[in-house]
Amino acid sequence: MSKSYKEYLNNINTFIFDVDGVLTNGTIQVTQAGELLRTMNIRDGYAMKAAIEKGYNVCVISGGSSEGVRVRLRNLGIYDIHLGVIDKVEIYQEYIDVNNIKPENVLYMGDDLPDYWVMQKVGLPTCPQDAAPEIKKLSKYISHIKGGEGAVRDVIEQVMKVQGNWLEHFEAKFD
C-alpha cells in the first residue's frame, strides 16, 4: 500500500520549482523586439516569500532564461535561481549537496518532460493540474490548480499548515 502524499509533508524543508508551466501558465507573449513575456501569480509569490521567511529553502531550476523572471524571484527573496539549465538533475544534485539537504526533504513541482528525471530523485514530486500525463503519473501529489494560477501556493501552504507555520506566519505579520 502506497503512502498518501500528506505523509510526506512533515519532512519537507525545501521547495524546488520549474518556471514555465508551474510559476507561469506555460504561455508566452512575444514582443516585436523578440522579448518573451510571462505572467506569474501574486499568490504564488506571497507563498514563496512566506516560506523563505519561515526558513524553508526555495530554489528555482528552469530551462528558460528570462532575466525578468530572475528579477521577480530575487525581489521575493529567492537567490537559488538556476535559469537556462539543460541538465536539471545535475543542478539539483549540486544544490542538495552544497546545502546538505536530503532528497526526502525536497518537494519538487514540475509540469513537463524536462522535469521528469529530477522528479524521480526527490521525496515529494508534485505537479499542477494541467501537467503532462507522464509527469502526473510520476507525481505523488497533483494540485487541483493549474500552473501559473496558484499551484505553487497550494503546495507551500499545505506543507506550512501541516508543520504549523502557515497561520503562525500570517499572525506574526499582523500582530
PDB file of N, CA and C in Angstrom, residues 3-15 56 104-109 123-126 140-142 152-165:
ATOM      1  N   LYS A   3       1.979   5.248   0.377  1.00  0.00           N
ATOM      2  CA  LYS A   3       1.689   6.302   1.341  1.00  0.00           C
ATOM      3  C   LYS A   3       0.916   7.438   0.672  1.00  0.00           C
ATOM      4  N   SER A   4       0.083   8.088   1.451  1.00  0.00           N
ATOM      5  CA  SER A   4      -0.581   9.296   0.997  1.00  0.00           C
ATOM      6  C   SER A   4       0.465  10.405   0.914  1.00  0.00           C
ATOM      7  N   TYR A   5       0.285  11.321  -0.018  1.00  0.00           N
ATOM      8  CA  TYR A   5       1.229  12.426  -0.136  1.00  0.00           C
ATOM      9  C   TYR A   5       1.302  13.231   1.159  1.00  0.00           C
ATOM     10  N   LYS A   6       0.216  13.257   1.935  1.00  0.00           N
ATOM     11  CA  LYS A   6       0.179  14.022   3.183  1.00  0.00           C
ATOM     12  C   LYS A   6       1.193  13.501   4.195  1.00  0.00           C
ATOM     13  N   GLU A   7       1.548  12.232   4.091  1.00  0.00           N
ATOM     14  CA  GLU A   7       2.534  11.649   4.999  1.00  0.00           C
ATOM     15  C   GLU A   7       3.943  12.183   4.720  1.00  0.00           C
ATOM     16  N   TYR A   8       4.164  12.773   3.564  1.00  0.00           N
ATOM     17  CA  TYR A   8       5.468  13.319   3.208  1.00  0.00           C
ATOM     18  C   TYR A   8       5.629  14.784   3.635  1.00  0.00           C
ATOM     19  N   LEU A   9       4.514  15.483   3.892  1.00  0.00           N
ATOM     20  CA  LEU A   9       4.551  16.929   4.108  1.00  0.00           C
ATOM     21  C   LEU A   9       5.374  17.338   5.324  1.00  0.00           C
ATOM     22  N   ASN A  10       5.351  16.551   6.393  1.00  0.00           N
ATOM     23  CA  ASN A  10       6.116  16.894   7.589  1.00  0.00           C
ATOM     24  C   ASN A  10       7.618  16.890   7.358  1.00  0.00           C
ATOM     25  N   ASN A  11       8.078  16.152   6.364  1.00  0.00           N
ATOM     26  CA  ASN A  11       9.520  16.037   6.105  1.00  0.00           C
ATOM     27  C   ASN A  11      10.077  17.161   5.240  1.00  0.00           C
ATOM     28  N   ILE A  12       9.225  17.960   4.632  1.00  0.00           N
ATOM     29  CA  ILE A  12       9.675  18.928   3.631  1.00  0.00           C
ATOM     30  C   ILE A  12      10.284  20.163   4.285  1.00  0.00           C
ATOM     31  N   ASN A  13      11.509  20.500   3.854  1.00  0.00           N
ATOM     32  CA  ASN A  13      12.138  21.756   4.258  1.00  0.00           C
ATOM     33  C   ASN A  13      12.660  22.529   3.045  1.00  0.00           C
ATOM     34  N   THR A  14      12.454  21.948   1.861  1.00  0.00           N
ATOM     35  CA  THR A  14      12.979  22.537   0.627  1.00  0.00           C
ATOM     36  C   THR A  14      11.942  22.433  -0.484  1.00  0.00           C
ATOM     37  N   PHE A  15      11.730  23.552  -1.157  1.00  0.00           N
ATOM     38  CA  PHE A  15      10.849  23.597  -2.321  1.00  0.00           C
ATOM     39  C   PHE A  15      11.694  23.925  -3.545  1.00  0.00           C
ATOM     40  N   TYR A  56      12.389  27.967   5.162  1.00  0.00           N
ATOM     41  CA  TYR A  56      12.430  26.915   4.142  1.00  0.00           C
ATOM     42  C   TYR A  56      13.406  27.321   3.034  1.00  0.00           C
ATOM     43  N   GLU A 104      14.711  13.227   0.604  1.00  0.00           N
ATOM     44  CA  GLU A 104      13.380  13.028   1.180  1.00  0.00           C
ATOM     45  C   GLU A 104      12.788  14.309   1.775  1.00  0.00           C
ATOM     46  N   ASN A 105      13.609  15.354   1.893  1.00  0.00           N
ATOM     47  CA  ASN A 105      13.142  16.640   2.416  1.00  0.00           C
ATOM     48  C   ASN A 105      12.772  17.626   1.309  1.00  0.00           C
ATOM     49  N   VAL A 106      12.801  17.165   0.054  1.00  0.00           N
ATOM     50  CA  VAL A 106      12.573  18.051  -1.087  1.00  0.00           C
ATOM     51  C   VAL A 106      11.210  17.794  -1.730  1.00  0.00           C
ATOM     52  N   LEU A 107      10.458  18.892  -1.915  1.00  0.00           N
ATOM     53  CA  LEU A 107       9.258  18.893  -2.739  1.00  0.00           C
ATOM     54  C   LEU A 107       9.639  19.587  -4.037  1.00  0.00           C
ATOM     55  N   TYR A 108       9.433  18.918  -5.156  1.00  0.00           N
ATOM     56  CA  TYR A 108       9.716  19.489  -6.473  1.00  0.00           C
ATOM     57  C   TYR A 108       8.408  19.554  -7.237  1.00  0.00           C
ATOM     58  N   MET A 109       8.144  20.710  -7.844  1.00  0.00           N
ATOM     59  CA  MET A 109       6.969  20.827  -8.703  1.00  0.00           C
ATOM     60  C   MET A 109       7.419  21.093 -10.132  1.00  0.00           C
ATOM     61  N   GLY A 123      11.859  13.556  -2.593  1.00  0.00           N
ATOM     62  CA  GLY A 123      10.931  12.911  -1.674  1.00  0.00           C
ATOM     63  C   GLY A 123       9.480  13.078  -2.055  1.00  0.00           C
ATOM     64  N   LEU A 124       9.135  14.282  -2.563  1.00  0.00           N
ATOM     65  CA  LEU A 124       7.734  14.543  -2.908  1.00  0.00           C
ATOM     66  C   LEU A 124       7.630  15.233  -4.264  1.00  0.00           C
ATOM     67  N   PRO A 125       7.534  14.448  -5.335  1.00  0.00           N
ATOM     68  CA  PRO A 125       7.309  15.025  -6.659  1.00  0.00           C
ATOM     69  C   PRO A 125       5.851  15.448  -6.804  1.00  0.00           C
ATOM     70  N   THR A 126       5.638  16.691  -7.252  1.00  0.00           N
ATOM     71  CA  THR A 126       4.296  17.239  -7.390  1.00  0.00           C
ATOM     72  C   THR A 126       4.166  17.927  -8.746  1.00  0.00           C
ATOM     73  N   LYS A 140       3.450  12.327  -6.720  1.00  0.00           N
ATOM     74  CA  LYS A 140       2.751  11.813  -5.541  1.00  0.00           C
ATOM     75  C   LYS A 140       1.590  12.730  -5.181  1.00  0.00           C
ATOM     76  N   TYR A 141       1.631  13.971  -5.697  1.00  0.00           N
ATOM     77  CA  TYR A 141       0.523  14.901  -5.491  1.00  0.00           C
ATOM     78  C   TYR A 141       0.320  15.705  -6.765  1.00  0.00           C
ATOM     79  N   ILE A 142      -0.931  15.768  -7.220  1.00  0.00           N
ATOM     80  CA  ILE A 142      -1.317  16.597  -8.359  1.00  0.00           C
ATOM     81  C   ILE A 142      -2.232  17.681  -7.811  1.00  0.00           C
ATOM     82  N   VAL A 152       1.650  26.600  -6.986  1.00  0.00           N
ATOM     83  CA  VAL A 152       2.790  26.730  -6.078  1.00  0.00           C
ATOM     84  C   VAL A 152       2.289  27.111  -4.685  1.00  0.00           C
ATOM     85  N   ARG A 153       1.384  28.047  -4.606  1.00  0.00           N
ATOM     86  CA  ARG A 153       0.778  28.435  -3.323  1.00  0.00           C
ATOM     87  C   ARG A 153       0.138  27.218  -2.668  1.00  0.00           C
ATOM     88  N   ASP A 154      -0.553  26.404  -3.450  1.00  0.00           N
ATOM     89  CA  ASP A 154      -1.217  25.215  -2.943  1.00  0.00           C
ATOM     90  C   ASP A 154      -0.242  24.311  -2.191  1.00  0.00           C
ATOM     91  N   VAL A 155       0.872  23.963  -2.798  1.00  0.00           N
ATOM     92  CA  VAL A 155       1.789  23.021  -2.151  1.00  0.00           C
ATOM     93  C   VAL A 155       2.528  23.651  -0.977  1.00  0.00           C
ATOM     94  N   ILE A 156       2.927  24.905  -1.109  1.00  0.00           N
ATOM     95  CA  ILE A 156       3.620  25.568   0.001  1.00  0.00           C
ATOM     96  C   ILE A 156       2.682  25.698   1.197  1.00  0.00           C
ATOM     97  N   GLU A 157       1.475  26.137   0.945  1.00  0.00           N
ATOM     98  CA  GLU A 157       0.506  26.309   2.030  1.00  0.00           C
ATOM     99  C   GLU A 157       0.231  24.982   2.732  1.00  0.00           C
ATOM    100  N   GLN A 158       0.090  23.908   1.973  1.00  0.00           N
ATOM    101  CA  GLN A 158      -0.158  22.606   2.597  1.00  0.00           C
ATOM    102  C   GLN A 158       0.978  22.193   3.517  1.00  0.00           C
ATOM    103  N   VAL A 159       2.214  22.352   3.041  1.00  0.00           N
ATOM    104  CA  VAL A 159       3.379  21.993   3.865  1.00  0.00           C
ATOM    105  C   VAL A 159       3.426  22.858   5.115  1.00  0.00           C
ATOM    106  N   MET A 160       3.280  24.169   4.941  1.00  0.00           N
ATOM    107  CA  MET A 160       3.388  25.071   6.080  1.00  0.00           C
ATOM    108  C   MET A 160       2.246  24.859   7.084  1.00  0.00           C
ATOM    109  N   LYS A 161       1.062  24.533   6.614  1.00  0.00           N
ATOM    110  CA  LYS A 161      -0.054  24.260   7.528  1.00  0.00           C
ATOM    111  C   LYS A 161       0.201  23.005   8.349  1.00  0.00           C
ATOM    112  N   VAL A 162       0.628  21.932   7.691  1.00  0.00           N
ATOM    113  CA  VAL A 162       0.898  20.678   8.398  1.00  0.00           C
ATOM    114  C   VAL A 162       1.982  20.879   9.455  1.00  0.00           C
ATOM    115  N   GLN A 163       2.957  21.723   9.148  1.00  0.00           N
ATOM    116  CA  GLN A 163       4.066  21.957  10.068  1.00  0.00           C
ATOM    117  C   GLN A 163       3.794  23.100  11.056  1.00  0.00           C
ATOM    118  N   GLY A 164       2.591  23.654  11.015  1.00  0.00           N
ATOM    119  CA  GLY A 164       2.209  24.700  11.952  1.00  0.00           C
ATOM    120  C   GLY A 164       2.820  26.055  11.656  1.00  0.00           C
ATOM    121  N   ASN A 165       3.217  26.292  10.419  1.00  0.00           N
ATOM    122  CA  ASN A 165       3.892  27.539  10.066  1.00  0.00           C
ATOM    123  C   ASN A 165       3.061  28.503   9.241  1.00  0.00           C
TER     124      ASN A 165
END
